[in-house]
Amino acid sequence: MSDSSQQSKARVLIVDDCPNNRLLLSVILQKEGFVISECSDGLECLESVDRDAPDIVLLDIMMPHLDGISTLSKLREKFTKDALPVIMITAKNTSEDLAEAFSVGASDFISKPVDRLKLLARLENQIELLGTKKQVELEKHKLQEALSARQHMGDLLPEAVAVLSSGGQIIYMNLEAINRCGNPSPVTESELLCSIWGGKLKDAHDQMKSILSTGDDIPINHEVKTAGNIPEYIQIISRQLVTPDGNLSRLWVWRDLTVQRSLESQTRQQVAMDTVGLFATGVAHNFNNLLGGINGAAEMLRRTLAGNRMAERCLDIIRQSVTQGAALTKKMVVISHERKGNGMASSIPVKYVVDDVISVQSVLLEKEVSLINEIGSNIVFKGIPYNHLVDVFSNVIGNALDALEAGGSVRMYSAQNSRNECILVVEDTGCGIPEDQIDRIFDPFFSTKSIDVENGISMVGNGLGLWNVRNLMKMSGGDIRIETELGRGTKVSLTFPSSVLSSESQREKLSNQLYQ
């Protein structure tokens, strides 16, 4: 026992009013390697423990001033049994006396006269118990630190993460998952799957739960596009986890792919734009030569076949087709020309540009509709070529008119923007755009006008209108946004940066007066 490292480090406080008793206990314990300190009464004991608490206390019950029971009671106000073991030394061996000692927090007891072997056995037991408890506390502290670190690491993840027990109870949620669920925080799997992302993913979760109900232990990876004018793309991952003790749990991960999908879409648009640009640069010149040859031949035939009404009608169709082909070629090359710096830019009141477009569109109208231009004459742009603005509004207003029934209306007006940008809106009361076409309306060569069902192509539109508008807006530093509702109409918002406004005074006037 004297070789025990635990005992050699243990500090024992002996509290007894009898000097001989203290001496006897000190001799026994010092021989075994204990570090000894002594007190003659309860008050002195309390002061000593306050200054420097020992590892264990041997406390006599019968003492003057403050007996052992009262001393122990005061010790327990500051120290638990786990923190400071106290062995009572007593000549009282009745069950009532022992019960009283244990009721106020005694760890053990030993009877007088003290038996050396029993004393050492009692001390060894308490010291081993104390060491075990300290080890448990240390492991508990390490575990808490590990859990805290795991929670912190989980909170740093951009994904929402949750782990659920086999019974459907939430074991863990990181900060992103908590924020995505809102208040009150969910407790069960059902509450979690219904509340996260504002409930937008409930149908997807139901589909995944249906697959999981088959009992197959397979990871599920599902991507969802939420409804709305600005859809979100969410990847949902679910897989089973097995803990080291064999218990099952389920991991759920939600990853927001909206920005990634947007970048991918922009990349596809850029590739498409570059492809069309290469096509326009390489083919347009030869195409115009072909059109010129056709036009010249048609003119020769017109002179030869003068007076033949049927032939003249056919020649008119040829000339009209050549004119349309030339216009299409011009649209295809406008982006590449403007990137090289061609085109004249001057200060342009936007209201007059829109009026010019309306005057041309009105001549072509075959139905009674209303065209309302509420854009103020004090909106003046600089640095944007006139033909750019004409192309933008011709395409947008033309599309709006195509969507109208008789009696419908198209309204042009300015809208407020907190970033001091100029937003011009073209809003119609037409048929709206089907949801399955929204993602494609800016694709080159995509059109919804007079579709040939068999061949899947438009017999009227060339599919370059909105594609051209979007690129012209990007070139000016702006953007285009479309909001639509089937059967109720479409709103096209054209956002121009404040830098295109012609002067600081007009910019301030726009900010203070125009956005009403």
Coordinates of C-alpha atoms in Angstrom, one line a residue:
M1 CA 0.0 0.0 0.0
S2 CA 2.9 2.3 0.7
D3 CA 3.9 2.0 -3.0
S4 CA 0.6 3.4 -4.2
S5 CA 1.1 6.6 -6.2
Q6 CA -2.5 7.7 -5.4
Q7 CA -1.8 7.5 -1.7
S8 CA 1.6 9.3 -1.9
K9 CA -0.2 12.2 -3.5
A10 CA -3.3 12.2 -1.2
R11 CA -3.6 15.0 1.3
V12 CA -5.5 14.1 4.5
L13 CA -6.8 16.6 7.1
I14 CA -7.2 15.0 10.6
V15 CA -9.8 16.9 12.8
D16 CA -9.8 15.7 16.4
D17 CA -9.8 17.6 19.8
C18 CA -7.5 15.0 21.3
P19 CA -3.8 15.5 20.5
N20 CA -3.0 11.8 21.2
N21 CA -5.6 10.7 18.7
R22 CA -4.2 13.1 16.1
L23 CA -0.7 11.8 16.7
L24 CA -1.7 8.2 16.3
L25 CA -3.5 8.8 13.1
S26 CA -0.6 11.0 11.7
V27 CA 2.0 8.3 12.5
I28 CA -0.1 5.6 10.8
L29 CA -0.8 7.6 7.7
Q30 CA 2.5 9.3 7.2
K31 CA 4.1 5.9 7.2
E32 CA 1.9 5.0 4.2
G33 CA 2.9 8.1 2.3
F34 CA 0.0 10.4 3.0
V35 CA 0.5 14.2 3.4
I36 CA -1.0 15.1 6.7
S37 CA -2.4 18.3 8.2
E38 CA -4.2 18.7 11.6
C39 CA -7.0 20.7 13.2
S40 CA -8.2 20.6 16.9
D41 CA -11.9 21.6 16.4
G42 CA -14.6 22.2 13.8
L43 CA -14.1 25.9 13.4
E44 CA -10.4 25.5 12.7
C45 CA -11.3 22.8 10.2
L46 CA -13.6 25.1 8.3
E47 CA -11.0 27.8 8.1
S48 CA -8.3 25.4 6.9
V49 CA -10.5 23.9 4.2
D50 CA -11.4 27.4 3.0
R51 CA -7.7 28.2 2.6
D52 CA -6.6 24.9 1.0
A53 CA -9.0 22.0 0.6
P54 CA -7.4 18.6 1.2
D55 CA -8.2 15.4 -0.8
I56 CA -10.0 13.8 2.2
V57 CA -11.0 14.6 5.8
L58 CA -10.9 12.4 8.9
L59 CA -13.5 14.1 11.2
D60 CA -14.2 13.3 14.8
I61 CA -17.8 13.6 15.9
M62 CA -17.4 14.5 19.6
M63 CA -15.6 17.9 19.7
P64 CA -16.1 21.1 21.7
H65 CA -17.3 24.4 20.1
L66 CA -18.5 22.8 16.9
D67 CA -19.1 19.1 16.8
G68 CA -18.4 16.8 13.8
I69 CA -22.0 16.6 12.6
S70 CA -22.3 20.4 12.5
T71 CA -18.9 20.8 10.9
L72 CA -19.8 18.3 8.2
S73 CA -23.1 20.1 7.5
K74 CA -21.2 23.3 6.9
L75 CA -18.6 21.6 4.7
R76 CA -21.4 20.2 2.6
E77 CA -22.7 23.7 1.9
K78 CA -19.5 24.2 -0.2
F79 CA -18.3 20.8 -1.2
T80 CA -20.2 17.8 -2.5
K81 CA -19.3 14.2 -1.5
D82 CA -17.7 13.8 -4.9
A83 CA -15.5 16.9 -4.4
L84 CA -14.4 16.3 -0.7
P85 CA -14.9 12.8 0.9
V86 CA -15.3 12.9 4.7
I87 CA -14.8 9.8 6.9
M88 CA -16.4 10.2 10.4
I89 CA -14.4 8.9 13.4
T90 CA -16.8 8.0 16.2
A91 CA -17.2 6.2 19.5
K92 CA -20.9 6.2 18.8
N93 CA -21.9 3.0 17.0
T94 CA -25.7 3.1 17.2
S95 CA -27.6 3.0 14.0
E96 CA -29.2 6.4 14.8
D97 CA -25.8 8.1 15.1
L98 CA -24.6 6.6 11.9
A99 CA -27.8 7.5 10.1
E100 CA -27.5 11.1 11.2
A101 CA -23.9 11.2 9.9
F102 CA -24.8 9.8 6.6
S103 CA -27.8 12.1 6.3
V104 CA -25.7 15.2 6.4
G105 CA -23.2 13.9 3.8
A106 CA -20.6 11.5 5.4
S107 CA -18.8 9.4 2.9
D108 CA -17.9 6.6 5.4
F109 CA -17.1 6.0 9.1
I110 CA -14.6 4.2 11.3
S111 CA -15.1 3.3 15.0
K112 CA -12.9 4.1 17.9
P113 CA -10.5 2.7 18.9
V114 CA -9.2 3.0 15.4
D115 CA -8.0 -0.2 13.8
R116 CA -5.0 0.4 11.5
L117 CA -6.0 -2.0 8.7
K118 CA -9.7 -0.8 8.7
L119 CA -8.5 2.8 8.6
L120 CA -6.2 2.2 5.6
A121 CA -8.9 0.2 3.8
R122 CA -11.5 2.9 4.3
L123 CA -9.0 5.5 3.0
E124 CA -8.0 3.4 0.0
N125 CA -11.6 2.9 -0.9
Q126 CA -12.4 6.6 -0.8
I127 CA -9.2 7.6 -2.7
E128 CA -10.0 5.1 -5.5
L129 CA -13.6 6.3 -5.7
L130 CA -12.4 9.9 -5.8
G131 CA -9.9 9.1 -8.6
T132 CA -12.6 7.3 -10.6
K133 CA -15.0 10.3 -10.2
K134 CA -12.3 12.7 -11.3
Q135 CA -11.6 10.5 -14.3
V136 CA -15.3 10.5 -15.1
E137 CA -15.4 14.3 -14.8
L138 CA -12.4 14.6 -17.0
E139 CA -13.9 12.3 -19.7
K140 CA -17.2 14.2 -19.4
H141 CA -15.3 17.5 -19.9
K142 CA -13.5 16.1 -23.0
L143 CA -16.8 14.8 -24.4
Q144 CA -18.4 18.2 -23.9
E145 CA -15.5 19.9 -25.6
A146 CA -15.7 17.4 -28.5
L147 CA -19.5 18.0 -28.8
S148 CA -19.0 21.7 -28.7
A149 CA -16.3 21.5 -31.4
R150 CA -18.6 19.3 -33.5
Q151 CA -21.4 21.8 -33.1
H152 CA -19.1 24.7 -34.0
M153 CA -17.8 22.9 -37.0
G154 CA -21.4 22.0 -38.1
D155 CA -22.4 25.6 -37.7
L156 CA -19.7 26.7 -40.1
L157 CA -21.1 24.5 -42.9
P158 CA -23.2 26.3 -45.5
E159 CA -25.5 23.3 -45.8
A160 CA -28.4 22.6 -43.4
V161 CA -27.7 19.4 -41.5
A162 CA -29.8 17.3 -39.1
V163 CA -29.4 13.8 -37.6
L164 CA -32.5 12.0 -36.3
S165 CA -32.9 8.9 -34.2
S166 CA -34.6 5.7 -35.5
G167 CA -37.6 6.9 -33.5
G168 CA -37.8 10.1 -35.4
Q169 CA -36.5 12.4 -32.7
I170 CA -34.0 15.2 -33.6
I171 CA -30.5 14.4 -32.2
Y172 CA -28.6 17.2 -33.8
M173 CA -29.2 20.3 -36.0
N174 CA -26.6 22.8 -37.1
L175 CA -27.2 26.5 -37.1
E176 CA -28.2 26.7 -40.8
A177 CA -30.9 24.0 -40.3
I178 CA -32.2 25.9 -37.2
N179 CA -32.3 29.2 -39.2
R180 CA -34.0 27.5 -42.1
C181 CA -36.7 26.0 -39.9
G182 CA -37.6 29.3 -38.1
N183 CA -39.6 29.4 -34.9
P184 CA -40.6 27.3 -33.0
S185 CA -37.7 24.9 -33.5
P186 CA -38.9 21.4 -34.6
V187 CA -38.6 18.4 -32.3
T188 CA -39.6 15.5 -34.5
E189 CA -38.7 14.4 -38.0
S190 CA -42.2 15.2 -39.2
E191 CA -42.0 18.8 -37.8
L192 CA -38.5 19.2 -39.3
L193 CA -39.5 18.1 -42.8
C194 CA -42.6 20.2 -42.9
S195 CA -40.9 23.4 -41.6
I196 CA -37.5 23.6 -43.2
W197 CA -37.2 26.0 -46.1
G198 CA -40.6 27.4 -45.2
G199 CA -42.4 24.2 -46.1
K200 CA -41.5 24.5 -49.8
L201 CA -39.8 21.0 -49.8
K202 CA -42.7 19.1 -48.2
D203 CA -43.7 17.3 -51.4
A204 CA -40.1 16.3 -52.1
H205 CA -39.7 15.0 -48.6
D206 CA -42.9 13.0 -48.9
Q207 CA -41.6 11.3 -52.1
M208 CA -38.3 10.5 -50.4
K209 CA -40.0 9.2 -47.3
S210 CA -42.1 6.9 -49.6
I211 CA -38.8 5.5 -51.0
L212 CA -37.3 5.1 -47.5
S213 CA -40.4 3.3 -46.2
T214 CA -39.5 0.3 -48.4
G215 CA -36.7 -0.4 -45.9
D216 CA -33.9 -0.3 -48.5
D217 CA -30.8 1.2 -47.0
I218 CA -29.8 3.4 -49.9
P219 CA -28.6 7.0 -50.0
I220 CA -31.0 9.3 -51.6
N221 CA -29.9 12.4 -53.6
H222 CA -32.8 14.6 -54.8
E223 CA -32.8 18.1 -56.3
V224 CA -35.9 20.4 -56.0
K225 CA -36.8 23.5 -57.9
T226 CA -39.1 25.6 -55.7
A227 CA -42.1 27.5 -57.2
G228 CA -42.2 31.3 -57.5
N229 CA -40.9 34.1 -59.6
I230 CA -37.3 33.5 -58.3
P231 CA -37.0 29.7 -57.9
E232 CA -34.5 28.1 -55.6
Y233 CA -32.6 24.9 -56.4
I234 CA -32.2 22.7 -53.3
Q235 CA -30.3 19.4 -53.2
I236 CA -31.7 17.0 -50.5
I237 CA -29.5 14.1 -49.3
S238 CA -30.7 11.4 -46.9
R239 CA -28.8 8.3 -45.7
Q240 CA -28.7 5.9 -42.9
L241 CA -26.1 6.1 -40.2
V242 CA -25.0 3.2 -37.9
T243 CA -23.4 4.2 -34.5
P244 CA -20.5 2.1 -33.0
D245 CA -23.0 0.4 -30.6
G246 CA -25.2 -0.6 -33.5
N247 CA -28.0 1.9 -33.2
L248 CA -29.5 3.4 -36.3
S249 CA -30.0 7.1 -37.1
R250 CA -30.7 9.1 -40.3
L251 CA -28.7 12.0 -41.7
W252 CA -30.5 14.7 -43.7
V253 CA -28.6 17.4 -45.6
W254 CA -30.0 20.3 -47.5
R255 CA -27.7 22.2 -49.9
D256 CA -28.7 25.4 -51.6
L257 CA -27.6 25.2 -55.3
T258 CA -29.4 28.3 -56.5
V259 CA -26.2 30.4 -57.0
Q260 CA -24.4 27.4 -58.6
R261 CA -27.3 26.8 -61.0
S262 CA -27.5 30.5 -61.8
L263 CA -23.8 30.5 -62.7
E264 CA -24.2 27.4 -64.8
S265 CA -27.1 29.1 -66.6
Q266 CA -25.0 32.2 -67.2
T267 CA -22.2 30.0 -68.6
R268 CA -24.6 28.3 -70.9
Q269 CA -26.0 31.7 -72.1
Q270 CA -22.4 32.9 -72.6
V271 CA -21.5 29.8 -74.6
A272 CA -24.7 30.2 -76.7
M273 CA -24.0 33.9 -77.2
D274 CA -20.4 33.2 -78.3
T275 CA -21.6 30.5 -80.6
V276 CA -24.1 32.7 -82.3
G277 CA -21.5 35.5 -82.5
L278 CA -19.1 33.2 -84.3
F279 CA -21.9 32.1 -86.6
A280 CA -22.9 35.7 -87.3
T281 CA -19.3 36.8 -88.0
G282 CA -18.4 33.9 -90.2
V283 CA -21.7 33.5 -92.2
A284 CA -23.5 36.9 -92.3
H285 CA -21.3 38.3 -95.1
N286 CA -21.9 35.3 -97.4
F287 CA -25.5 35.2 -96.4
N288 CA -26.0 38.8 -97.4
N289 CA -24.3 38.1 -100.8
L290 CA -26.8 35.3 -101.4
L291 CA -29.7 37.6 -100.5
G292 CA -28.3 40.2 -102.8
G293 CA -28.1 37.7 -105.7
I294 CA -31.7 36.6 -105.1
N295 CA -32.9 40.2 -104.9
G296 CA -31.1 41.0 -108.2
A297 CA -32.5 38.0 -110.0
A298 CA -36.0 38.8 -108.7
E299 CA -35.7 42.4 -110.1
M300 CA -34.6 41.0 -113.5
L301 CA -37.6 38.6 -113.5
R302 CA -39.9 41.5 -112.6
R303 CA -38.8 43.4 -115.7
T304 CA -39.1 40.3 -117.9
L305 CA -42.5 39.2 -116.6
A306 CA -44.1 42.7 -116.3
G307 CA -47.8 42.4 -116.6
N308 CA -48.0 38.8 -115.3
R309 CA -50.0 39.3 -112.0
M310 CA -49.2 35.9 -110.7
A311 CA -45.5 36.2 -111.3
E312 CA -45.4 39.7 -109.8
R313 CA -47.2 38.4 -106.7
C314 CA -44.5 35.6 -106.4
L315 CA -41.8 38.2 -106.8
D316 CA -43.2 40.3 -104.1
I317 CA -43.1 37.3 -101.7
I318 CA -39.4 36.8 -102.7
R319 CA -38.5 40.4 -102.1
Q320 CA -40.3 40.4 -98.7
S321 CA -38.5 37.2 -97.7
V322 CA -35.2 38.7 -98.7
T323 CA -35.9 41.9 -96.6
Q324 CA -36.8 39.7 -93.6
G325 CA -33.6 37.7 -94.1
A326 CA -31.5 40.8 -94.2
A327 CA -33.2 42.1 -91.0
L328 CA -32.5 38.7 -89.3
T329 CA -28.8 38.9 -90.3
K330 CA -28.6 42.4 -88.9
K331 CA -30.0 41.2 -85.5
M332 CA -27.5 38.4 -85.4
V333 CA -24.4 40.6 -85.9
V334 CA -25.5 43.6 -83.8
I335 CA -23.8 42.2 -80.6
S336 CA -20.4 41.6 -82.3
H337 CA -20.4 45.0 -84.0
E338 CA -21.2 46.8 -80.7
R339 CA -18.6 44.9 -78.8
K340 CA -16.1 46.4 -81.3
G341 CA -17.2 49.9 -80.4
N342 CA -19.5 50.6 -83.3
G343 CA -22.7 52.7 -83.0
M344 CA -23.4 56.3 -81.9
A345 CA -24.3 57.1 -78.4
S346 CA -25.9 60.4 -77.3
S347 CA -28.2 61.8 -74.6
I348 CA -31.7 60.3 -75.2
P349 CA -35.0 61.0 -73.4
V350 CA -36.3 57.5 -73.0
K351 CA -39.9 58.7 -73.3
Y352 CA -39.4 59.8 -76.9
V353 CA -37.7 56.4 -77.8
V354 CA -40.7 54.6 -76.4
D355 CA -43.1 57.0 -78.3
D356 CA -41.2 56.2 -81.5
V357 CA -41.6 52.5 -80.9
I358 CA -45.3 52.8 -80.1
S359 CA -46.0 54.9 -83.2
V360 CA -44.4 52.1 -85.4
Q361 CA -46.2 49.3 -83.5
S362 CA -49.5 51.0 -83.7
V363 CA -49.5 51.0 -87.5
L364 CA -49.1 47.2 -87.5
L365 CA -51.8 46.5 -84.9
E366 CA -54.8 44.6 -86.1
K367 CA -56.7 44.7 -82.8
E368 CA -58.0 47.4 -80.4
V369 CA -55.6 47.6 -77.5
S370 CA -54.3 50.4 -75.2
L371 CA -50.7 51.5 -75.2
I372 CA -50.0 53.8 -72.2
N373 CA -46.6 55.5 -71.9
E374 CA -46.2 56.9 -68.4
I375 CA -42.4 57.3 -68.5
G376 CA -41.3 60.8 -67.6
S377 CA -39.5 63.0 -70.2
N378 CA -36.9 63.9 -67.6
I379 CA -35.3 60.4 -67.8
V380 CA -32.4 61.0 -70.1
F381 CA -29.8 58.3 -70.8
K382 CA -26.2 58.8 -72.0
G383 CA -23.8 56.4 -73.5
I384 CA -26.5 54.0 -74.9
P385 CA -27.0 54.1 -78.7
Y386 CA -30.5 55.0 -79.9
N387 CA -30.8 51.9 -81.9
H388 CA -30.1 49.8 -78.8
L389 CA -33.0 51.3 -77.0
V390 CA -35.3 51.0 -80.0
D391 CA -34.4 47.3 -80.3
V392 CA -35.0 46.7 -76.6
F393 CA -38.4 48.4 -76.5
S394 CA -39.5 47.1 -79.9
N395 CA -38.9 43.5 -78.8
V396 CA -40.4 43.9 -75.3
I397 CA -43.5 45.9 -76.4
G398 CA -43.9 43.7 -79.5
N399 CA -44.0 40.6 -77.3
A400 CA -46.5 42.3 -75.0
L401 CA -48.8 43.2 -77.9
D402 CA -48.6 39.6 -79.3
A403 CA -49.9 38.3 -76.0
L404 CA -52.9 40.6 -75.9
E405 CA -56.5 39.9 -76.8
A406 CA -58.7 42.8 -78.1
G407 CA -59.3 45.2 -75.3
G408 CA -56.1 44.5 -73.5
S409 CA -53.4 47.0 -72.5
V410 CA -49.7 47.6 -72.3
R411 CA -48.4 50.1 -69.8
M412 CA -44.9 51.6 -69.7
Y413 CA -43.8 53.3 -66.4
S414 CA -40.9 53.8 -64.1
A415 CA -40.4 51.9 -60.8
Q416 CA -38.5 52.6 -57.6
N417 CA -35.2 51.1 -56.8
S418 CA -33.3 51.5 -53.4
R419 CA -30.0 51.4 -55.2
N420 CA -30.8 54.5 -57.3
E421 CA -31.0 52.4 -60.4
C422 CA -33.5 53.3 -63.1
I423 CA -36.1 50.6 -63.7
L424 CA -38.4 50.9 -66.7
V425 CA -41.4 48.5 -66.7
V426 CA -43.4 47.2 -69.6
E427 CA -46.5 45.5 -68.1
D428 CA -49.3 43.8 -70.2
T429 CA -52.6 42.2 -69.4
G430 CA -52.0 39.3 -71.8
C431 CA -52.0 35.6 -71.6
G432 CA -48.8 35.2 -69.5
I433 CA -46.0 32.7 -70.1
P434 CA -46.3 29.0 -69.2
E435 CA -44.1 27.8 -66.4
D436 CA -42.3 25.2 -68.5
Q437 CA -41.1 28.0 -70.8
I438 CA -39.9 30.5 -68.3
D439 CA -36.4 29.1 -68.1
R440 CA -36.0 29.1 -71.9
I441 CA -37.3 32.5 -73.0
F442 CA -33.8 34.0 -73.1
D443 CA -32.3 31.1 -75.1
P444 CA -31.3 32.0 -78.7
F445 CA -33.7 30.7 -81.4
F446 CA -36.4 29.8 -78.8
S447 CA -39.8 31.2 -79.7
T448 CA -43.4 30.5 -78.7
K449 CA -45.1 32.2 -81.6
S450 CA -47.1 30.0 -84.1
I451 CA -45.2 26.8 -83.2
D452 CA -45.1 24.1 -85.9
V453 CA -46.0 21.2 -83.6
E454 CA -44.5 18.5 -85.9
N455 CA -41.1 20.2 -86.3
G456 CA -41.1 22.1 -83.0
I457 CA -40.1 25.5 -84.6
S458 CA -41.8 28.9 -84.8
M459 CA -43.3 29.9 -88.2
V460 CA -43.2 33.6 -87.2
G461 CA -40.7 34.4 -84.5
N462 CA -36.9 33.9 -85.0
G463 CA -36.2 33.4 -81.3
L464 CA -33.6 36.1 -81.0
G465 CA -35.8 38.9 -79.6
L466 CA -35.4 38.5 -75.9
W467 CA -32.0 37.0 -76.3
N468 CA -30.9 40.2 -78.1
V469 CA -32.6 42.3 -75.4
R470 CA -30.9 40.6 -72.6
N471 CA -27.5 41.0 -74.2
L472 CA -28.1 44.7 -75.0
M473 CA -29.1 45.2 -71.3
K474 CA -25.9 43.4 -70.1
M475 CA -23.8 45.6 -72.5
S476 CA -25.3 48.7 -70.8
G477 CA -24.6 47.4 -67.3
G478 CA -28.2 46.6 -66.7
D479 CA -30.4 43.6 -66.5
I480 CA -33.9 42.3 -67.4
R481 CA -36.3 40.5 -65.2
I482 CA -39.6 38.9 -66.1
E483 CA -42.6 38.2 -63.8
T484 CA -45.6 36.4 -65.3
E485 CA -48.9 34.8 -64.2
L486 CA -50.7 32.6 -66.7
G487 CA -54.0 34.2 -67.8
R488 CA -53.2 37.5 -66.0
G489 CA -50.3 39.0 -67.8
T490 CA -46.5 39.7 -67.8
K491 CA -44.3 42.4 -66.3
V492 CA -40.9 43.0 -67.8
S493 CA -38.5 45.1 -65.7
L494 CA -35.6 46.7 -67.4
T495 CA -32.9 47.8 -64.9
F496 CA -30.4 50.5 -66.0
P497 CA -27.5 51.5 -63.8
S498 CA -27.5 55.0 -62.4
S499 CA -24.3 55.7 -64.4
V500 CA -26.3 56.0 -67.6
L501 CA -28.4 58.9 -66.4
S502 CA -27.2 62.0 -68.2
S503 CA -26.2 64.2 -65.2
E504 CA -26.1 64.4 -61.5
S505 CA -29.0 66.8 -61.3
Q506 CA -31.1 64.5 -63.5
R507 CA -30.1 61.6 -61.3
E508 CA -31.2 63.4 -58.2
K509 CA -34.4 64.5 -59.9
L510 CA -35.1 60.9 -60.9
S511 CA -34.5 59.7 -57.3
N512 CA -36.6 62.4 -55.6
Q513 CA -39.4 62.9 -58.1
L514 CA -39.7 60.2 -60.7
Y515 CA -40.2 57.1 -58.5
Q516 CA -43.7 57.9 -57.2

